[in-house]
Amino acid sequence: QKEVEQNSGPLSVPEGAIASLNCTYSDRGSQSFFWYRQYSGKSPELIMFIYSNGDKEDGRFTAQLNKASQYVSLLIRDSQPSDSATYLCAFGSSNTGKLIFGQGTTLQVKP
Amino acid sequence: EAGVAQSPRYKIIEKRQSVAFWCNPISGHATLYWYQQILGQGPKLLIQFQNNGVVDDSQLPKDRFSAERLKGVDSTLKIQPAKLEDSAVYLCASSADPYYGYTFGSGTRLTVV
């Protein structure tokens, strides 16, 4: 079993729609969960973090965490072409605090 | 706040040659990481430093890769000798507290031919 599993995509949505990105993780002891965005040829940038079960909203982004199901998701409302990128899910190891990343989901927002 | 600085941005070498990458973390960040990102994959941790000490190097291929962090600030990652499969982007990141995530540098794209 992979430590972090994401659908590699590509996920294609029309402009203005809601994009839903999903991730499952294996470390039941992890306390911190992150979403990074990576544009082609660029380094990852942190867009959301969540520590508690439930939803966390920041502008057009909502992160959802369900520790019992070991599942975290990212919703992007009113998707824009500029949101087209690879979205990396990561969790903090309960042992060392290092971030363990999934392979990423490529999102394409079509005008 | 200045970001994480890395150099060089690009490097092309022949297999069996050696190469070194440099990273200067955000000022005051005690934790420094080197990640390897192969095209189409997520970043994979190579080594984690806390100040001068190594916290985790379990995925560092120690027969060819080495890393050091001098005086708890700058870090260098070396590959000797390089293999074709080492072609990747090498990302340096730093953090004041990993619980809150960390900031990546712009990366070094290595091509081994």
PDB file of C-alpha atoms in Angstrom:
ATOM      1  CA  GLN A   1       0.000   0.000   0.000  1.00  0.00           C
ATOM      2  CA  LYS A   2       1.323   3.416  -0.956  1.00  0.00           C
ATOM      3  CA  GLU A   3       1.687   5.908   1.876  1.00  0.00           C
ATOM      4  CA  VAL A   4      -0.325   8.516  -0.023  1.00  0.00           C
ATOM      5  CA  GLU A   5      -2.640   7.752  -2.910  1.00  0.00           C
ATOM      6  CA  GLN A   6      -4.003  10.263  -5.378  1.00  0.00           C
ATOM      7  CA  ASN A   7      -5.654   9.844  -8.741  1.00  0.00           C
ATOM      8  CA  SER A   8      -3.067  11.135 -11.194  1.00  0.00           C
ATOM      9  CA  GLY A   9      -5.731  12.444 -13.571  1.00  0.00           C
ATOM     10  CA  PRO A  10      -5.874  14.535 -15.560  1.00  0.00           C
ATOM     11  CA  LEU A  11      -9.039  15.938 -14.057  1.00  0.00           C
ATOM     12  CA  SER A  12     -10.710  18.246 -16.529  1.00  0.00           C
ATOM     13  CA  VAL A  13     -13.390  20.732 -15.475  1.00  0.00           C
ATOM     14  CA  PRO A  14     -14.967  23.701 -17.255  1.00  0.00           C
ATOM     15  CA  GLU A  15     -14.261  27.217 -16.065  1.00  0.00           C
ATOM     16  CA  GLY A  16     -16.525  28.177 -13.184  1.00  0.00           C
ATOM     17  CA  ALA A  17     -17.143  24.597 -12.045  1.00  0.00           C
ATOM     18  CA  ILE A  18     -16.115  22.950  -8.770  1.00  0.00           C
ATOM     19  CA  ALA A  19     -12.987  20.808  -8.932  1.00  0.00           C
ATOM     20  CA  SER A  20     -12.750  17.995  -6.380  1.00  0.00           C
ATOM     21  CA  LEU A  21      -9.382  16.435  -5.607  1.00  0.00           C
ATOM     22  CA  ASN A  22      -9.043  13.421  -3.334  1.00  0.00           C
ATOM     23  CA  CYS A  23      -6.299  11.749  -1.340  1.00  0.00           C
ATOM     24  CA  THR A  24      -5.952   8.834   1.079  1.00  0.00           C
ATOM     25  CA  TYR A  25      -3.041   8.271   3.476  1.00  0.00           C
ATOM     26  CA  SER A  26      -1.728   5.362   5.485  1.00  0.00           C
ATOM     27  CA  ASP A  27      -0.258   6.882   8.685  1.00  0.00           C
ATOM     28  CA  ARG A  28      -3.034   6.827  11.293  1.00  0.00           C
ATOM     29  CA  GLY A  29      -0.843   8.842  13.664  1.00  0.00           C
ATOM     30  CA  SER A  30      -0.423  11.794  11.345  1.00  0.00           C
ATOM     31  CA  GLN A  31      -1.724  15.094  12.682  1.00  0.00           C
ATOM     32  CA  SER A  32      -1.068  17.469   9.785  1.00  0.00           C
ATOM     33  CA  PHE A  33      -2.252  17.457   6.198  1.00  0.00           C
ATOM     34  CA  PHE A  34      -1.326  19.716   3.335  1.00  0.00           C
ATOM     35  CA  TRP A  35      -2.210  20.616  -0.213  1.00  0.00           C
ATOM     36  CA  TYR A  36       0.507  21.998  -2.447  1.00  0.00           C
ATOM     37  CA  ARG A  37       0.035  23.398  -5.952  1.00  0.00           C
ATOM     38  CA  GLN A  38       2.752  22.896  -8.544  1.00  0.00           C
ATOM     39  CA  TYR A  39       2.728  24.664 -11.878  1.00  0.00           C
ATOM     40  CA  SER A  40       4.636  23.015 -14.712  1.00  0.00           C
ATOM     41  CA  GLY A  41       8.352  23.626 -14.299  1.00  0.00           C
ATOM     42  CA  LYS A  42       7.924  25.291 -10.901  1.00  0.00           C
ATOM     43  CA  SER A  43       8.363  24.156  -7.326  1.00  0.00           C
ATOM     44  CA  PRO A  44       5.445  23.232  -5.045  1.00  0.00           C
ATOM     45  CA  GLU A  45       3.731  26.031  -3.130  1.00  0.00           C
ATOM     46  CA  LEU A  46       1.610  25.541  -0.030  1.00  0.00           C
ATOM     47  CA  ILE A  47      -2.038  26.465  -0.528  1.00  0.00           C
ATOM     48  CA  MET A  48      -3.869  24.786   2.375  1.00  0.00           C
ATOM     49  CA  PHE A  49      -3.215  22.901   5.576  1.00  0.00           C
ATOM     50  CA  ILE A  50      -5.692  21.192   7.885  1.00  0.00           C
ATOM     51  CA  TYR A  51      -5.300  19.487  11.234  1.00  0.00           C
ATOM     52  CA  SER A  52      -8.832  18.804  12.504  1.00  0.00           C
ATOM     53  CA  ASN A  53     -11.661  16.707  11.155  1.00  0.00           C
ATOM     54  CA  GLY A  54     -14.132  18.667   9.075  1.00  0.00           C
ATOM     55  CA  ASP A  55     -13.839  21.509   6.623  1.00  0.00           C
ATOM     56  CA  LYS A  56     -11.461  24.436   6.388  1.00  0.00           C
ATOM     57  CA  GLU A  57     -12.183  27.222   3.928  1.00  0.00           C
ATOM     58  CA  ASP A  58      -9.792  29.779   2.459  1.00  0.00           C
ATOM     59  CA  GLY A  59     -11.215  31.853  -0.356  1.00  0.00           C
ATOM     60  CA  ARG A  60     -12.188  29.557  -3.210  1.00  0.00           C
ATOM     61  CA  PHE A  61     -10.435  26.582  -1.590  1.00  0.00           C
ATOM     62  CA  THR A  62     -11.941  24.162   0.942  1.00  0.00           C
ATOM     63  CA  ALA A  63      -9.970  21.339   2.504  1.00  0.00           C
ATOM     64  CA  GLN A  64     -11.853  18.440   4.064  1.00  0.00           C
ATOM     65  CA  LEU A  65     -10.357  15.926   6.500  1.00  0.00           C
ATOM     66  CA  ASN A  66     -11.745  12.637   7.770  1.00  0.00           C
ATOM     67  CA  LYS A  67      -9.171  10.959  10.003  1.00  0.00           C
ATOM     68  CA  ALA A  68     -11.314   7.887  10.623  1.00  0.00           C
ATOM     69  CA  SER A  69     -11.398   7.184   6.897  1.00  0.00           C
ATOM     70  CA  GLN A  70      -7.827   8.484   6.411  1.00  0.00           C
ATOM     71  CA  TYR A  71      -9.108  10.732   3.661  1.00  0.00           C
ATOM     72  CA  VAL A  72      -8.444  14.332   2.748  1.00  0.00           C
ATOM     73  CA  SER A  73      -9.868  16.318  -0.134  1.00  0.00           C
ATOM     74  CA  LEU A  74      -9.575  19.736  -1.746  1.00  0.00           C
ATOM     75  CA  LEU A  75     -12.464  21.553  -3.374  1.00  0.00           C
ATOM     76  CA  ILE A  76     -11.816  24.476  -5.691  1.00  0.00           C
ATOM     77  CA  ARG A  77     -14.915  26.574  -6.337  1.00  0.00           C
ATOM     78  CA  ASP A  78     -15.347  28.771  -9.415  1.00  0.00           C
ATOM     79  CA  SER A  79     -12.366  27.099 -11.085  1.00  0.00           C
ATOM     80  CA  GLN A  80     -10.236  29.356 -13.267  1.00  0.00           C
ATOM     81  CA  PRO A  81      -7.810  28.491 -16.066  1.00  0.00           C
ATOM     82  CA  SER A  82      -5.062  29.774 -13.759  1.00  0.00           C
ATOM     83  CA  ASP A  83      -5.895  26.907 -11.386  1.00  0.00           C
ATOM     84  CA  SER A  84      -4.589  24.449 -13.990  1.00  0.00           C
ATOM     85  CA  ALA A  85      -1.682  22.751 -12.239  1.00  0.00           C
ATOM     86  CA  THR A  86      -0.705  19.595 -10.392  1.00  0.00           C
ATOM     87  CA  TYR A  87      -2.057  19.373  -6.849  1.00  0.00           C
ATOM     88  CA  LEU A  88       0.049  17.430  -4.364  1.00  0.00           C
ATOM     89  CA  CYS A  89      -1.416  15.977  -1.218  1.00  0.00           C
ATOM     90  CA  ALA A  90       0.973  15.485   1.720  1.00  0.00           C
ATOM     91  CA  PHE A  91       0.817  14.424   5.342  1.00  0.00           C
ATOM     92  CA  GLY A  92       3.216  14.941   8.185  1.00  0.00           C
ATOM     93  CA  SER A  93       4.841  11.762   9.437  1.00  0.00           C
ATOM     94  CA  SER A  94       3.957  11.031  13.043  1.00  0.00           C
ATOM     95  CA  ASN A  95       7.582   9.969  13.626  1.00  0.00           C
ATOM     96  CA  THR A  96       9.768  12.711  12.183  1.00  0.00           C
ATOM     97  CA  GLY A  97       7.415  15.408  10.954  1.00  0.00           C
ATOM     98  CA  LYS A  98       8.654  15.006   7.404  1.00  0.00           C
ATOM     99  CA  LEU A  99       6.074  15.537   4.696  1.00  0.00           C
ATOM    100  CA  ILE A 100       5.197  12.510   2.598  1.00  0.00           C
ATOM    101  CA  PHE A 101       3.761  13.418  -0.778  1.00  0.00           C
ATOM    102  CA  GLY A 102       1.402  11.738  -3.166  1.00  0.00           C
ATOM    103  CA  GLN A 103       2.121  11.624  -6.877  1.00  0.00           C
ATOM    104  CA  GLY A 104      -0.191  14.548  -7.550  1.00  0.00           C
ATOM    105  CA  THR A 105      -3.385  15.095  -9.510  1.00  0.00           C
ATOM    106  CA  THR A 106      -3.212  17.171 -12.678  1.00  0.00           C
ATOM    107  CA  LEU A 107      -6.109  19.609 -12.977  1.00  0.00           C
ATOM    108  CA  GLN A 108      -7.073  21.180 -16.283  1.00  0.00           C
ATOM    109  CA  VAL A 109      -9.589  24.023 -16.244  1.00  0.00           C
ATOM    110  CA  LYS A 110     -10.952  24.666 -19.715  1.00  0.00           C
ATOM    111  CA  PRO A 111     -12.213  28.144 -20.673  1.00  0.00           C
TER     112      PRO A 111
ATOM    113  CA  GLU B   1      11.214  37.423   3.995  1.00  0.00           C
ATOM    114  CA  ALA B   2      13.690  36.010   1.510  1.00  0.00           C
ATOM    115  CA  GLY B   3      12.811  32.552   0.240  1.00  0.00           C
ATOM    116  CA  VAL B   4      14.829  29.362   0.012  1.00  0.00           C
ATOM    117  CA  ALA B   5      17.717  29.875  -2.393  1.00  0.00           C
ATOM    118  CA  GLN B   6      19.069  27.080  -4.547  1.00  0.00           C
ATOM    119  CA  SER B   7      21.771  26.872  -7.181  1.00  0.00           C
ATOM    120  CA  PRO B   8      22.354  26.024  -9.889  1.00  0.00           C
ATOM    121  CA  ARG B   9      18.939  26.069 -11.584  1.00  0.00           C
ATOM    122  CA  TYR B  10      19.962  23.597 -14.255  1.00  0.00           C
ATOM    123  CA  LYS B  11      22.771  21.102 -14.629  1.00  0.00           C
ATOM    124  CA  ILE B  12      23.597  18.634 -17.385  1.00  0.00           C
ATOM    125  CA  ILE B  13      26.293  16.039 -16.727  1.00  0.00           C
ATOM    126  CA  GLU B  14      27.409  12.750 -18.154  1.00  0.00           C
ATOM    127  CA  LYS B  15      26.839   9.542 -16.230  1.00  0.00           C
ATOM    128  CA  ARG B  16      29.586   8.683 -13.749  1.00  0.00           C
ATOM    129  CA  GLN B  17      30.409  12.373 -13.269  1.00  0.00           C
ATOM    130  CA  SER B  18      29.867  14.129  -9.970  1.00  0.00           C
ATOM    131  CA  VAL B  19      27.611  17.086  -9.195  1.00  0.00           C
ATOM    132  CA  ALA B  20      26.807  19.260  -6.203  1.00  0.00           C
ATOM    133  CA  PHE B  21      23.785  21.363  -5.336  1.00  0.00           C
ATOM    134  CA  TRP B  22      23.622  24.202  -2.839  1.00  0.00           C
ATOM    135  CA  CYS B  23      20.769  25.431  -0.660  1.00  0.00           C
ATOM    136  CA  ASN B  24      20.380  28.431   1.638  1.00  0.00           C
ATOM    137  CA  PRO B  25      17.221  28.136   3.755  1.00  0.00           C
ATOM    138  CA  ILE B  26      14.986  30.885   5.082  1.00  0.00           C
ATOM    139  CA  SER B  27      16.748  32.662   7.926  1.00  0.00           C
ATOM    140  CA  GLY B  28      16.017  31.084  11.280  1.00  0.00           C
ATOM    141  CA  HIS B  29      14.558  27.868   9.889  1.00  0.00           C
ATOM    142  CA  ALA B  30      16.086  24.999  11.838  1.00  0.00           C
ATOM    143  CA  THR B  31      14.779  22.194   9.651  1.00  0.00           C
ATOM    144  CA  LEU B  32      16.064  21.654   6.112  1.00  0.00           C
ATOM    145  CA  TYR B  33      15.039  19.002   3.629  1.00  0.00           C
ATOM    146  CA  TRP B  34      16.280  17.698   0.301  1.00  0.00           C
ATOM    147  CA  TYR B  35      13.675  16.113  -1.933  1.00  0.00           C
ATOM    148  CA  GLN B  36      14.030  14.382  -5.287  1.00  0.00           C
ATOM    149  CA  GLN B  37      11.188  14.781  -7.775  1.00  0.00           C
ATOM    150  CA  ILE B  38      11.240  12.582 -10.842  1.00  0.00           C
ATOM    151  CA  LEU B  39       9.050  13.738 -13.717  1.00  0.00           C
ATOM    152  CA  GLY B  40       5.429  12.738 -13.141  1.00  0.00           C
ATOM    153  CA  GLN B  41       5.960  11.792  -9.507  1.00  0.00           C
ATOM    154  CA  GLY B  42       5.583  13.507  -6.173  1.00  0.00           C
ATOM    155  CA  PRO B  43       8.628  14.720  -4.244  1.00  0.00           C
ATOM    156  CA  LYS B  44      10.485  12.017  -2.314  1.00  0.00           C
ATOM    157  CA  LEU B  45      12.477  12.904   0.787  1.00  0.00           C
ATOM    158  CA  LEU B  46      16.185  12.200   0.554  1.00  0.00           C
ATOM    159  CA  ILE B  47      17.402  13.712   3.809  1.00  0.00           C
ATOM    160  CA  GLN B  48      16.106  15.847   6.673  1.00  0.00           C
ATOM    161  CA  PHE B  49      18.345  18.010   8.877  1.00  0.00           C
ATOM    162  CA  GLN B  50      17.489  19.576  12.212  1.00  0.00           C
ATOM    163  CA  ASN B  51      20.141  22.262  12.692  1.00  0.00           C
ATOM    164  CA  ASN B  52      23.394  20.373  12.042  1.00  0.00           C
ATOM    165  CA  GLY B  53      22.075  16.898  12.722  1.00  0.00           C
ATOM    166  CA  VAL B  54      20.488  14.356  10.393  1.00  0.00           C
ATOM    167  CA  VAL B  55      16.938  13.383  11.411  1.00  0.00           C
ATOM    168  CA  ASP B  56      16.087  11.068   8.523  1.00  0.00           C
ATOM    169  CA  ASP B  57      18.239   9.816   5.662  1.00  0.00           C
ATOM    170  CA  SER B  58      16.563   6.460   5.238  1.00  0.00           C
ATOM    171  CA  GLN B  59      15.874   7.016   1.526  1.00  0.00           C
ATOM    172  CA  LEU B  60      19.236   8.542   0.633  1.00  0.00           C
ATOM    173  CA  PRO B  61      21.274   6.223  -1.650  1.00  0.00           C
ATOM    174  CA  LYS B  62      24.341   6.495   0.510  1.00  0.00           C
ATOM    175  CA  ASP B  63      26.629   4.703  -1.920  1.00  0.00           C
ATOM    176  CA  ARG B  64      26.427   7.703  -4.242  1.00  0.00           C
ATOM    177  CA  PHE B  65      24.624  10.542  -2.475  1.00  0.00           C
ATOM    178  CA  SER B  66      25.932  12.615   0.403  1.00  0.00           C
ATOM    179  CA  ALA B  67      24.710  15.746   2.116  1.00  0.00           C
ATOM    180  CA  GLU B  68      25.899  18.090   4.790  1.00  0.00           C
ATOM    181  CA  ARG B  69      24.631  21.151   6.549  1.00  0.00           C
ATOM    182  CA  LEU B  70      27.352  23.436   7.746  1.00  0.00           C
ATOM    183  CA  LYS B  71      26.810  25.432  10.946  1.00  0.00           C
ATOM    184  CA  GLY B  72      23.098  24.679  10.765  1.00  0.00           C
ATOM    185  CA  VAL B  73      22.541  27.016   7.823  1.00  0.00           C
ATOM    186  CA  ASP B  74      23.578  26.251   4.217  1.00  0.00           C
ATOM    187  CA  SER B  75      23.475  22.736   2.848  1.00  0.00           C
ATOM    188  CA  THR B  76      25.026  20.886  -0.062  1.00  0.00           C
ATOM    189  CA  LEU B  77      23.854  17.690  -1.709  1.00  0.00           C
ATOM    190  CA  LYS B  78      26.374  15.714  -3.776  1.00  0.00           C
ATOM    191  CA  ILE B  79      26.002  12.855  -6.204  1.00  0.00           C
ATOM    192  CA  GLN B  80      29.079  10.833  -7.113  1.00  0.00           C
ATOM    193  CA  PRO B  81      28.985   9.042  -9.502  1.00  0.00           C
ATOM    194  CA  ALA B  82      25.744  10.020 -11.209  1.00  0.00           C
ATOM    195  CA  LYS B  83      23.486   7.527 -12.952  1.00  0.00           C
ATOM    196  CA  LEU B  84      20.907   8.103 -15.665  1.00  0.00           C
ATOM    197  CA  GLU B  85      18.101   7.462 -13.157  1.00  0.00           C
ATOM    198  CA  ASP B  86      19.286  10.417 -11.066  1.00  0.00           C
ATOM    199  CA  SER B  87      17.780  12.766 -13.658  1.00  0.00           C
ATOM    200  CA  ALA B  88      15.226  14.706 -11.635  1.00  0.00           C
ATOM    201  CA  VAL B  89      14.525  18.010  -9.948  1.00  0.00           C
ATOM    202  CA  TYR B  90      16.243  18.347  -6.588  1.00  0.00           C
ATOM    203  CA  LEU B  91      14.212  20.488  -4.238  1.00  0.00           C
ATOM    204  CA  CYS B  92      15.419  22.052  -1.037  1.00  0.00           C
ATOM    205  CA  ALA B  93      12.875  23.110   1.574  1.00  0.00           C
ATOM    206  CA  SER B  94      13.054  24.648   5.018  1.00  0.00           C
ATOM    207  CA  SER B  95      10.733  25.044   7.963  1.00  0.00           C
ATOM    208  CA  ALA B  96      10.599  26.715  11.347  1.00  0.00           C
ATOM    209  CA  ASP B  97       8.106  24.068  12.471  1.00  0.00           C
ATOM    210  CA  PRO B  98       7.245  21.134  10.173  1.00  0.00           C
ATOM    211  CA  TYR B  99       3.776  20.990  11.732  1.00  0.00           C
ATOM    212  CA  TYR B 100       2.917  24.029   9.625  1.00  0.00           C
ATOM    213  CA  GLY B 101       4.429  22.751   6.407  1.00  0.00           C
ATOM    214  CA  TYR B 102       7.439  24.124   4.687  1.00  0.00           C
ATOM    215  CA  THR B 103       8.654  26.340   1.867  1.00  0.00           C
ATOM    216  CA  PHE B 104      10.413  25.006  -1.195  1.00  0.00           C
ATOM    217  CA  GLY B 105      13.180  26.595  -3.190  1.00  0.00           C
ATOM    218  CA  SER B 106      13.012  26.838  -6.968  1.00  0.00           C
ATOM    219  CA  GLY B 107      14.848  23.539  -7.399  1.00  0.00           C
ATOM    220  CA  THR B 108      17.756  22.287  -9.495  1.00  0.00           C
ATOM    221  CA  ARG B 109      16.890  20.358 -12.630  1.00  0.00           C
ATOM    222  CA  LEU B 110      19.533  17.683 -13.186  1.00  0.00           C
ATOM    223  CA  THR B 111      19.864  15.855 -16.478  1.00  0.00           C
ATOM    224  CA  VAL B 112      22.263  12.918 -16.644  1.00  0.00           C
ATOM    225  CA  VAL B 113      23.167  11.858 -20.198  1.00  0.00           C
TER     226      VAL B 113
END
